[in-house]
mmCIF file of C-alpha atoms (C1' of nucleotides) in Angstrom:
data_model
loop_
_atom_site.group_PDB
_atom_site.id
_atom_site.type_symbol
_atom_site.label_atom_id
_atom_site.label_comp_id
_atom_site.label_asym_id
_atom_site.label_seq_id
_atom_site.Cartn_x
_atom_site.Cartn_y
_atom_site.Cartn_z
ATOM 1 C CA MET A 1 1.172 -15.383 -10.489
ATOM 2 C CA THR A 2 2.877 -18.712 -10.095
ATOM 3 C CA ASN A 3 5.243 -19.228 -7.108
ATOM 4 C CA THR A 4 8.651 -18.792 -8.797
ATOM 5 C CA PRO A 5 11.087 -17.278 -6.280
ATOM 6 C CA GLU A 6 14.454 -16.174 -7.657
ATOM 7 C CA ASN A 7 16.348 -17.746 -4.894
ATOM 8 C CA GLU A 8 16.141 -19.477 -1.549
ATOM 9 C CA LEU A 9 15.994 -16.280 0.430
ATOM 10 C CA SER A 10 12.929 -15.064 -1.192
ATOM 11 C CA GLN A 11 11.379 -18.568 -0.867
ATOM 12 C CA LYS A 12 12.122 -18.505 2.831
ATOM 13 C CA GLN A 13 10.719 -15.042 3.176
ATOM 14 C CA THR A 14 7.583 -15.957 1.401
ATOM 15 C CA ILE A 15 7.149 -18.986 3.619
ATOM 16 C CA ASN A 16 7.707 -16.762 6.709
ATOM 17 C CA MET A 17 5.319 -14.325 5.421
ATOM 18 C CA SER A 18 2.664 -16.951 4.915
ATOM 19 C CA GLU A 19 3.126 -18.062 8.481
ATOM 20 C CA LYS A 20 3.012 -14.555 9.827
ATOM 21 C CA LEU A 21 -0.163 -13.871 8.023
ATOM 22 C CA ARG A 22 -1.771 -17.052 9.208
ATOM 23 C CA LEU A 23 -0.734 -16.300 12.823
ATOM 24 C CA ALA A 24 -2.424 -12.991 12.344
ATOM 25 C CA GLY A 25 -5.591 -14.721 11.270
ATOM 26 C CA MET A 26 -5.395 -13.837 7.635
ATOM 27 C CA ARG A 27 -5.326 -16.121 4.605
ATOM 28 C CA PRO A 28 -1.955 -15.765 2.989
ATOM 29 C CA THR A 29 -2.961 -14.769 -0.512
ATOM 30 C CA ARG A 30 -0.534 -13.945 -3.184
ATOM 31 C CA GLN A 31 -1.106 -10.297 -2.996
ATOM 32 C CA ARG A 32 -0.915 -10.208 0.788
ATOM 33 C CA VAL A 33 2.235 -12.226 0.850
ATOM 34 C CA ALA A 34 3.914 -10.075 -1.793
ATOM 35 C CA LEU A 35 2.951 -6.833 -0.065
ATOM 36 C CA GLY A 36 4.015 -8.258 3.310
ATOM 37 C CA ASP A 37 7.370 -9.031 1.722
ATOM 38 C CA LEU A 38 7.733 -5.502 0.360
ATOM 39 C CA LEU A 39 6.867 -4.014 3.713
ATOM 40 C CA PHE A 40 8.729 -6.215 6.142
ATOM 41 C CA LYS A 41 11.879 -7.610 4.374
ATOM 42 C CA ASN A 42 13.869 -4.430 4.399
ATOM 43 C CA GLY A 43 13.444 -3.250 7.963
ATOM 44 C CA ASP A 44 11.409 -0.224 9.032
ATOM 45 C CA ARG A 45 9.305 1.493 6.445
ATOM 46 C CA HIS A 46 6.834 4.264 6.302
ATOM 47 C CA VAL A 47 4.364 3.979 3.521
ATOM 48 C CA CYS A 48 1.003 5.219 2.310
ATOM 49 C CA ALA A 49 -1.127 3.284 -0.036
ATOM 50 C CA GLU A 50 -0.234 5.086 -3.205
ATOM 51 C CA ILE A 51 3.530 4.672 -2.623
ATOM 52 C CA LEU A 52 3.164 0.938 -1.754
ATOM 53 C CA HIS A 53 1.118 0.373 -4.853
ATOM 54 C CA GLU A 54 3.686 2.115 -7.088
ATOM 55 C CA GLU A 55 6.342 -0.057 -5.531
ATOM 56 C CA ALA A 56 4.313 -3.144 -6.115
ATOM 57 C CA VAL A 57 3.750 -2.298 -9.791
ATOM 58 C CA GLU A 58 7.610 -1.751 -10.187
ATOM 59 C CA HIS A 59 8.137 -5.193 -8.609
ATOM 60 C CA LYS A 60 5.578 -6.620 -11.145
ATOM 61 C CA ILE A 61 3.221 -7.629 -8.433
ATOM 62 C CA PRO A 62 -0.240 -7.749 -9.830
ATOM 63 C CA VAL A 63 -2.303 -5.869 -7.312
ATOM 64 C CA SER A 64 -4.944 -3.132 -7.447
ATOM 65 C CA LEU A 65 -4.739 0.042 -5.489
ATOM 66 C CA ALA A 66 -8.035 -0.918 -3.785
ATOM 67 C CA THR A 67 -6.423 -4.147 -2.577
ATOM 68 C CA VAL A 68 -3.473 -2.197 -1.299
ATOM 69 C CA TYR A 69 -5.786 0.024 0.719
ATOM 70 C CA ASN A 70 -7.711 -3.058 2.053
ATOM 71 C CA THR A 71 -4.445 -4.934 2.854
ATOM 72 C CA LEU A 72 -2.919 -1.991 4.785
ATOM 73 C CA ASN A 73 -6.098 -1.620 6.905
ATOM 74 C CA GLN A 74 -6.218 -5.391 7.448
ATOM 75 C CA PHE A 75 -2.499 -5.455 8.470
ATOM 76 C CA ARG A 76 -3.111 -2.580 10.871
ATOM 77 C CA ASP A 77 -6.209 -4.252 12.374
ATOM 78 C CA ALA A 78 -4.169 -7.458 12.717
ATOM 79 C CA GLY A 79 -1.406 -5.573 14.676
ATOM 80 C CA LEU A 80 1.229 -5.900 11.822
ATOM 81 C CA LEU A 81 1.370 -2.208 11.098
ATOM 82 C CA ARG A 82 0.670 0.955 13.037
ATOM 83 C CA GLU A 83 -0.943 3.986 11.651
ATOM 84 C CA VAL A 84 0.907 7.272 12.231
ATOM 85 C CA ALA A 85 -0.818 10.391 13.433
ATOM 86 C CA LEU A 86 0.011 13.244 11.127
ATOM 87 C CA VAL A 87 -1.169 16.668 10.051
ATOM 88 C CA GLY A 88 -2.905 16.522 6.774
ATOM 89 C CA THR A 89 -5.012 14.208 4.786
ATOM 90 C CA ARG A 90 -2.883 11.161 3.799
ATOM 91 C CA VAL A 91 -2.728 8.066 5.945
ATOM 92 C CA TYR A 92 0.761 6.717 6.678
ATOM 93 C CA PHE A 93 1.643 3.283 8.129
ATOM 94 C CA ASP A 94 4.829 2.253 9.908
ATOM 95 C CA THR A 95 6.154 -1.198 9.818
ATOM 96 C CA ASN A 96 7.988 -0.764 13.063
ATOM 97 C CA MET A 97 5.571 -1.795 15.785
ATOM 98 C CA SER A 98 7.991 -1.139 18.652
ATOM 99 C CA ASP A 99 7.516 1.880 20.960
ATOM 100 C CA HIS A 100 9.143 4.731 19.050
ATOM 101 C CA GLN A 101 8.313 8.101 17.663
ATOM 102 C CA HIS A 102 8.884 10.224 14.534
ATOM 103 C CA PHE A 103 10.488 13.158 12.902
ATOM 104 C CA TYR A 104 8.274 14.634 10.235
ATOM 105 C CA LEU A 105 9.977 16.706 7.496
ATOM 106 C CA GLU A 106 7.400 19.345 6.514
ATOM 107 C CA GLU A 107 8.846 20.162 3.093
ATOM 108 C CA ASN A 108 8.607 16.738 1.563
ATOM 109 C CA ALA A 109 6.210 15.003 3.968
ATOM 110 C CA GLU A 110 8.805 12.405 4.924
ATOM 111 C CA LEU A 111 8.812 10.399 8.137
ATOM 112 C CA LEU A 112 11.876 9.306 10.006
ATOM 113 C CA ASP A 113 12.116 7.200 13.109
ATOM 114 C CA ILE A 114 13.388 8.544 16.316
ATOM 115 C CA PRO A 115 15.294 5.884 18.190
ATOM 116 C CA ASN A 116 13.147 5.017 21.166
ATOM 117 C CA SER A 117 15.990 5.237 23.674
ATOM 118 C CA ALA A 118 16.375 8.914 23.190
ATOM 119 C CA LEU A 119 12.865 10.135 23.961
ATOM 120 C CA SER A 120 10.838 10.124 27.092
ATOM 121 C CA VAL A 121 7.611 11.622 28.162
ATOM 122 C CA SER A 122 6.640 12.400 31.679
ATOM 123 C CA GLY A 123 3.606 13.636 33.397
ATOM 124 C CA ILE A 124 1.007 12.110 31.288
ATOM 125 C CA PRO A 125 -2.195 12.874 33.258
ATOM 126 C CA GLU A 126 -4.570 10.287 34.472
ATOM 127 C CA ALA A 127 -6.906 9.127 31.801
ATOM 128 C CA PRO A 128 -10.415 10.202 32.384
ATOM 129 C CA GLU A 129 -12.809 7.741 34.168
ATOM 130 C CA GLY A 130 -13.282 4.396 32.402
ATOM 131 C CA MET A 131 -10.553 5.241 29.885
ATOM 132 C CA GLU A 132 -7.098 3.850 29.404
ATOM 133 C CA VAL A 133 -4.085 4.950 27.378
ATOM 134 C CA ALA A 134 -4.069 3.104 24.088
ATOM 135 C CA GLY A 135 -0.802 4.720 23.031
ATOM 136 C CA VAL A 136 1.233 7.877 22.801
ATOM 137 C CA ASP A 137 2.130 9.349 19.445
ATOM 138 C CA ILE A 138 4.752 11.978 19.201
ATOM 139 C CA VAL A 139 5.753 13.718 15.985
ATOM 140 C CA VAL A 140 8.570 16.251 16.045
ATOM 141 C CA ARG A 141 7.947 18.470 13.019
ATOM 142 C CA LEU A 142 11.211 19.643 11.308
ATOM 143 C CA ARG A 143 11.713 22.458 8.889
ATOM 144 C CA ALA A 144 14.725 23.843 6.959
ATOM 145 C CA LYS A 145 16.732 26.234 9.059
ATOM 146 C CA ASN A 146 16.927 30.057 8.331
ATOM 147 C CA LYS A 147 14.605 30.138 5.479
ATOM 148 C CA MET B 1 -25.772 40.709 6.820
ATOM 149 C CA THR B 2 -26.234 44.016 8.477
ATOM 150 C CA ASN B 3 -24.238 44.871 11.603
ATOM 151 C CA THR B 4 -26.821 44.382 14.293
ATOM 152 C CA PRO B 5 -25.129 43.103 17.415
ATOM 153 C CA GLU B 6 -27.536 41.969 20.129
ATOM 154 C CA ASN B 7 -25.528 43.686 22.874
ATOM 155 C CA GLU B 8 -22.467 45.650 23.651
ATOM 156 C CA LEU B 9 -20.366 42.569 24.325
ATOM 157 C CA SER B 10 -20.921 41.151 20.904
ATOM 158 C CA GLN B 11 -20.188 44.496 19.377
ATOM 159 C CA LYS B 12 -16.943 44.727 21.274
ATOM 160 C CA GLN B 13 -15.993 41.154 20.218
ATOM 161 C CA THR B 14 -16.579 41.994 16.684
ATOM 162 C CA ILE B 15 -14.412 44.953 16.900
ATOM 163 C CA ASN B 16 -11.691 42.993 18.568
ATOM 164 C CA MET B 17 -12.052 40.309 15.981
ATOM 165 C CA SER B 18 -11.636 42.878 13.212
ATOM 166 C CA GLU B 19 -8.535 44.234 14.811
ATOM 167 C CA LYS B 20 -7.174 40.731 15.298
ATOM 168 C CA LEU B 21 -7.709 39.850 11.705
ATOM 169 C CA ARG B 22 -6.238 43.121 10.500
ATOM 170 C CA LEU B 23 -3.134 42.500 12.761
ATOM 171 C CA ALA B 24 -2.780 39.063 11.149
ATOM 172 C CA GLY B 25 -2.903 40.687 7.729
ATOM 173 C CA MET B 26 -6.406 39.718 6.651
ATOM 174 C CA ARG B 27 -9.227 41.858 5.737
ATOM 175 C CA PRO B 28 -11.946 41.617 8.375
ATOM 176 C CA THR B 29 -14.795 40.402 6.160
ATOM 177 C CA ARG B 30 -18.224 39.461 7.581
ATOM 178 C CA GLN B 31 -17.575 35.816 7.298
ATOM 179 C CA ARG B 32 -14.177 35.849 8.717
ATOM 180 C CA VAL B 33 -15.270 37.954 11.627
ATOM 181 C CA ALA B 34 -18.255 35.807 12.399
ATOM 182 C CA LEU B 35 -16.256 32.570 12.159
ATOM 183 C CA GLY B 36 -13.532 34.168 14.318
ATOM 184 C CA ASP B 37 -16.070 34.976 16.871
ATOM 185 C CA LEU B 38 -17.389 31.461 16.870
ATOM 186 C CA LEU B 39 -13.957 30.042 17.223
ATOM 187 C CA PHE B 40 -12.426 32.451 19.742
ATOM 188 C CA LYS B 41 -15.083 33.772 22.051
ATOM 189 C CA ASN B 42 -15.673 30.627 24.059
ATOM 190 C CA GLY B 43 -12.104 29.590 24.927
ATOM 191 C CA ASP B 44 -10.431 26.494 23.516
ATOM 192 C CA ARG B 45 -12.042 24.681 20.677
ATOM 193 C CA HIS B 46 -11.295 21.778 18.350
ATOM 194 C CA VAL B 47 -13.042 22.007 15.038
ATOM 195 C CA CYS B 48 -13.092 20.604 11.611
ATOM 196 C CA ALA B 49 -14.496 22.446 8.703
ATOM 197 C CA GLU B 50 -17.717 20.527 8.605
ATOM 198 C CA ILE B 51 -18.518 21.163 12.264
ATOM 199 C CA LEU B 52 -17.679 24.841 12.055
ATOM 200 C CA HIS B 53 -19.876 25.210 9.061
ATOM 201 C CA GLU B 54 -22.829 23.520 10.768
ATOM 202 C CA GLU B 55 -22.364 25.782 13.734
ATOM 203 C CA ALA B 56 -22.328 28.863 11.549
ATOM 204 C CA VAL B 57 -25.482 27.755 9.821
ATOM 205 C CA GLU B 58 -27.093 27.351 13.274
ATOM 206 C CA HIS B 59 -25.990 30.835 14.161
ATOM 207 C CA LYS B 60 -27.610 32.123 10.952
ATOM 208 C CA ILE B 61 -24.186 33.141 9.571
ATOM 209 C CA PRO B 62 -24.229 33.066 5.754
ATOM 210 C CA VAL B 63 -21.143 31.274 4.816
ATOM 211 C CA SER B 64 -20.371 28.466 2.433
ATOM 212 C CA LEU B 65 -18.465 25.383 3.304
ATOM 213 C CA ALA B 66 -15.754 26.297 0.792
ATOM 214 C CA THR B 67 -15.239 29.566 2.549
ATOM 215 C CA VAL B 68 -15.027 27.807 5.932
ATOM 216 C CA TYR B 69 -12.336 25.612 4.565
ATOM 217 C CA ASN B 70 -10.418 28.617 3.045
ATOM 218 C CA THR B 71 -10.901 30.619 6.265
ATOM 219 C CA LEU B 72 -9.568 27.771 8.561
ATOM 220 C CA ASN B 73 -6.496 27.521 6.256
ATOM 221 C CA GLN B 74 -5.948 31.234 6.217
ATOM 222 C CA PHE B 75 -6.319 31.403 10.029
ATOM 223 C CA ARG B 76 -3.734 28.722 10.361
ATOM 224 C CA ASP B 77 -1.309 30.291 7.991
ATOM 225 C CA ALA B 78 -1.742 33.614 9.791
ATOM 226 C CA GLY B 79 -0.938 31.882 13.120
ATOM 227 C CA LEU B 80 -4.399 32.113 14.643
ATOM 228 C CA LEU B 81 -5.027 28.346 14.659
ATOM 229 C CA ARG B 82 -2.916 25.313 14.824
ATOM 230 C CA GLU B 83 -3.594 22.156 12.858
ATOM 231 C CA VAL B 84 -3.585 18.936 14.964
ATOM 232 C CA ALA B 85 -1.780 15.851 13.960
ATOM 233 C CA LEU B 86 -4.191 12.972 13.985
ATOM 234 C CA VAL B 87 -4.647 9.400 12.744
ATOM 235 C CA GLY B 88 -7.015 9.401 9.916
ATOM 236 C CA THR B 89 -8.256 11.563 7.110
ATOM 237 C CA ARG B 90 -10.015 14.574 8.613
ATOM 238 C CA VAL B 91 -8.251 17.873 9.464
ATOM 239 C CA TYR B 92 -8.783 19.310 12.873
ATOM 240 C CA PHE B 93 -7.799 22.816 14.113
ATOM 241 C CA ASP B 94 -7.237 23.954 17.641
ATOM 242 C CA THR B 95 -7.930 27.569 18.743
ATOM 243 C CA ASN B 96 -5.442 27.248 21.636
ATOM 244 C CA MET B 97 -2.049 28.215 20.273
ATOM 245 C CA SER B 98 -0.151 27.715 23.522
ATOM 246 C CA ASP B 99 2.266 24.899 23.916
ATOM 247 C CA HIS B 100 -0.021 22.005 24.840
ATOM 248 C CA GLN B 101 -0.916 18.580 23.788
ATOM 249 C CA HIS B 102 -3.985 16.321 23.310
ATOM 250 C CA PHE B 103 -5.997 13.331 24.397
ATOM 251 C CA TYR B 104 -7.686 11.600 21.491
ATOM 252 C CA LEU B 105 -10.759 9.494 22.183
ATOM 253 C CA GLU B 106 -10.696 6.804 19.619
ATOM 254 C CA GLU B 107 -14.460 5.828 19.839
ATOM 255 C CA ASN B 108 -15.858 9.141 18.887
ATOM 256 C CA ALA B 109 -12.888 10.955 17.420
ATOM 257 C CA GLU B 110 -12.960 13.635 20.052
ATOM 258 C CA LEU B 111 -9.984 15.832 21.099
ATOM 259 C CA LEU B 112 -9.313 17.091 24.593
ATOM 260 C CA ASP B 113 -6.576 19.389 25.718
ATOM 261 C CA ILE B 114 -3.890 18.071 28.096
ATOM 262 C CA PRO B 115 -2.753 21.008 30.339
ATOM 263 C CA ASN B 116 0.680 21.968 29.335
ATOM 264 C CA SER B 117 2.090 21.967 32.817
ATOM 265 C CA ALA B 118 1.509 18.236 33.175
ATOM 266 C CA LEU B 119 3.491 16.942 30.235
ATOM 267 C CA SER B 120 7.075 17.058 29.437
ATOM 268 C CA VAL B 121 9.217 15.459 26.828
ATOM 269 C CA SER B 122 12.950 15.037 27.204
ATOM 270 C CA GLY B 123 15.702 13.681 25.068
ATOM 271 C CA ILE B 124 14.500 14.996 21.618
ATOM 272 C CA PRO B 125 17.434 14.162 19.399
ATOM 273 C CA GLU B 126 19.341 16.739 17.552
ATOM 274 C CA ALA B 127 17.565 17.765 14.372
ATOM 275 C CA PRO B 128 19.370 16.623 11.261
ATOM 276 C CA GLU B 129 21.761 19.051 9.623
ATOM 277 C CA GLY B 130 20.127 22.329 8.381
ATOM 278 C CA MET B 131 16.874 21.434 10.127
ATOM 279 C CA GLU B 132 15.247 22.875 13.078
ATOM 280 C CA VAL B 133 12.381 21.756 15.262
ATOM 281 C CA ALA B 134 9.046 23.450 14.192
ATOM 282 C CA GLY B 135 7.029 21.890 16.838
ATOM 283 C CA VAL B 136 6.283 18.778 18.827
ATOM 284 C CA ASP B 137 2.942 17.092 18.523
ATOM 285 C CA ILE B 138 1.864 14.566 21.180
ATOM 286 C CA VAL B 139 -1.378 12.689 21.016
ATOM 287 C CA VAL B 140 -2.260 10.400 23.904
ATOM 288 C CA ARG B 141 -4.809 7.942 22.418
ATOM 289 C CA LEU B 142 -7.548 6.787 24.852
ATOM 290 C CA ARG B 143 -9.847 3.908 24.682
ATOM 291 C CA ALA B 144 -12.672 2.512 26.843
ATOM 292 C CA LYS B 145 -11.306 0.282 29.566
ATOM 293 C CA ASN B 146 -12.109 -3.487 29.833
ATOM 294 C CA LYS B 147 -13.851 -3.582 26.501
ATOM 295 C "C1'" DC C 1 -16.055 -27.550 -3.645
ATOM 296 C "C1'" DT C 2 -16.827 -23.665 -0.405
ATOM 297 C "C1'" DG C 3 -15.823 -19.459 1.238
ATOM 298 C "C1'" DT C 4 -12.872 -15.687 1.234
ATOM 299 C "C1'" DG C 5 -10.016 -12.324 -1.561
ATOM 300 C "C1'" DT C 6 -9.260 -9.588 -5.587
ATOM 301 C "C1'" DG C 7 -9.998 -6.360 -9.436
ATOM 302 C "C1'" DC C 8 -12.421 -3.013 -11.371
ATOM 303 C "C1'" DA C 9 -15.257 0.789 -11.551
ATOM 304 C "C1'" DA C 10 -18.099 3.435 -9.274
ATOM 305 C "C1'" DA C 11 -19.348 5.825 -5.094
ATOM 306 C "C1'" DC C 12 -18.020 8.446 -1.172
ATOM 307 C "C1'" DT C 13 -15.714 11.791 1.750
ATOM 308 C "C1'" DC C 14 -12.920 15.550 2.509
ATOM 309 C "C1'" DT C 15 -10.848 19.370 0.385
ATOM 310 C "C1'" DT C 16 -9.474 22.781 -3.184
ATOM 311 C "C1'" DT C 17 -10.296 25.741 -7.271
ATOM 312 C "C1'" DG C 18 -12.281 28.816 -11.174
ATOM 313 C "C1'" DC C 19 -15.177 32.156 -12.121
ATOM 314 C "C1'" DA C 20 -18.824 35.469 -11.831
ATOM 315 C "C1'" DT C 21 -20.673 38.435 -8.034
ATOM 316 C "C1'" DA C 22 -20.344 40.891 -3.599
ATOM 317 C "C1'" DA C 23 -18.067 43.381 -0.198
ATOM 318 C "C1'" DG C 24 -14.125 45.947 2.015
ATOM 319 C "C1'" DT C 25 -11.132 50.050 1.998
ATOM 320 C "C1'" DA D 1 -13.048 52.646 -8.003
ATOM 321 C "C1'" DC D 2 -10.088 49.095 -7.109
ATOM 322 C "C1'" DT D 3 -8.964 44.934 -5.004
ATOM 323 C "C1'" DT D 4 -9.762 41.012 -2.560
ATOM 324 C "C1'" DA D 5 -13.234 37.639 -0.667
ATOM 325 C "C1'" DT D 6 -17.296 34.855 -1.233
ATOM 326 C "C1'" DG D 7 -20.490 31.488 -3.210
ATOM 327 C "C1'" DC D 8 -21.484 28.001 -5.986
ATOM 328 C "C1'" DA D 9 -20.534 24.175 -8.546
ATOM 329 C "C1'" DA D 10 -17.310 21.516 -10.344
ATOM 330 C "C1'" DA D 11 -12.995 19.322 -9.947
ATOM 331 C "C1'" DG D 12 -9.483 16.814 -7.294
ATOM 332 C "C1'" DA D 13 -7.300 13.832 -3.920
ATOM 333 C "C1'" DG D 14 -7.627 9.987 -1.053
ATOM 334 C "C1'" DT D 15 -10.147 6.141 0.398
ATOM 335 C "C1'" DT D 16 -13.968 2.662 0.519
ATOM 336 C "C1'" DT D 17 -17.373 -0.385 -1.486
ATOM 337 C "C1'" DG D 18 -20.441 -3.735 -4.600
ATOM 338 C "C1'" DC D 19 -20.238 -7.306 -7.410
ATOM 339 C "C1'" DA D 20 -18.518 -10.819 -10.638
ATOM 340 C "C1'" DC D 21 -14.541 -13.695 -11.079
ATOM 341 C "C1'" DA D 22 -10.372 -16.052 -9.107
ATOM 342 C "C1'" DC D 23 -7.955 -18.409 -5.737
ATOM 343 C "C1'" DA D 24 -6.797 -20.846 -1.067
ATOM 344 C "C1'" DG D 25 -7.823 -24.460 1.786
#
DNA sequence: CTGTGTGCAAACTCTTTGCATAAGT
DNA sequence: ACTTATGCAAAGAGTTTGCACACAG
């Protein structure tokens, strides 16, 4: 894959993505930069490995599913993505690292952001001895009304 | 497996479990009753299929792993168990159906109940058109301090 | 050049399913 | 008896890994 951006914007994005990856301590390889662009250039996203891989294939990005899995895990470990706590087997990641929570649509397994401002939790008990709170995940499960 | 309870209490529990299963619309088979006893006789429990199967084996309950999976899913569908939303791949069930939330210990993947009284959430936004809130899952992730 | 990343296929883990047998009513 | 559940083994879904080749610095 030669570096042939279609326009200045995508050139700029790729450069930013390289920087971003370098700052996160990762070598900005072609696949990582391309996946990073897919993930971060259009605002908040909720993806699983399979979906991101399909999308990469559509965009003619040569990347294997195994590399997508590895890359998502690396991005999460580097603090670029957060993993979402969900019922079920599939692992989802969220590109929005800010403190916010989710709606989960049960029928089609879709995730939606809940604006942070709206939600607040009170009365979280003291963490047990020697522990600290690493984060609070809230999922509001939604289903179709009067089914 | 002949019905040979060690004492009256276990006889009584088995009877109650049979009733409970019947009320939930399930035939009280030996395996389901035995698994139900394991799950419900000692208060709140958090189990995955593998763990429950090991426990059944220890208790000399003849049951296959596949049946444990099926039974857990049936119990959930019947409203006897709730499935817990978690980061990662494995499915956990909670025998406590009351409205409560969880601590999740990241290092050993352990779940602990948070007493319901302590926690409250406010400002959950309106569900989108035609949707209703099926439930709210909150997981407070804990990690070891000053690592 | 040197070391890290990638692709592929195979392995692995968790979960579900198909079919013959066993058990519940 | 009739129907549903179970056990087993095999299949399926999702994810990780080992190793040879490719690429970034």
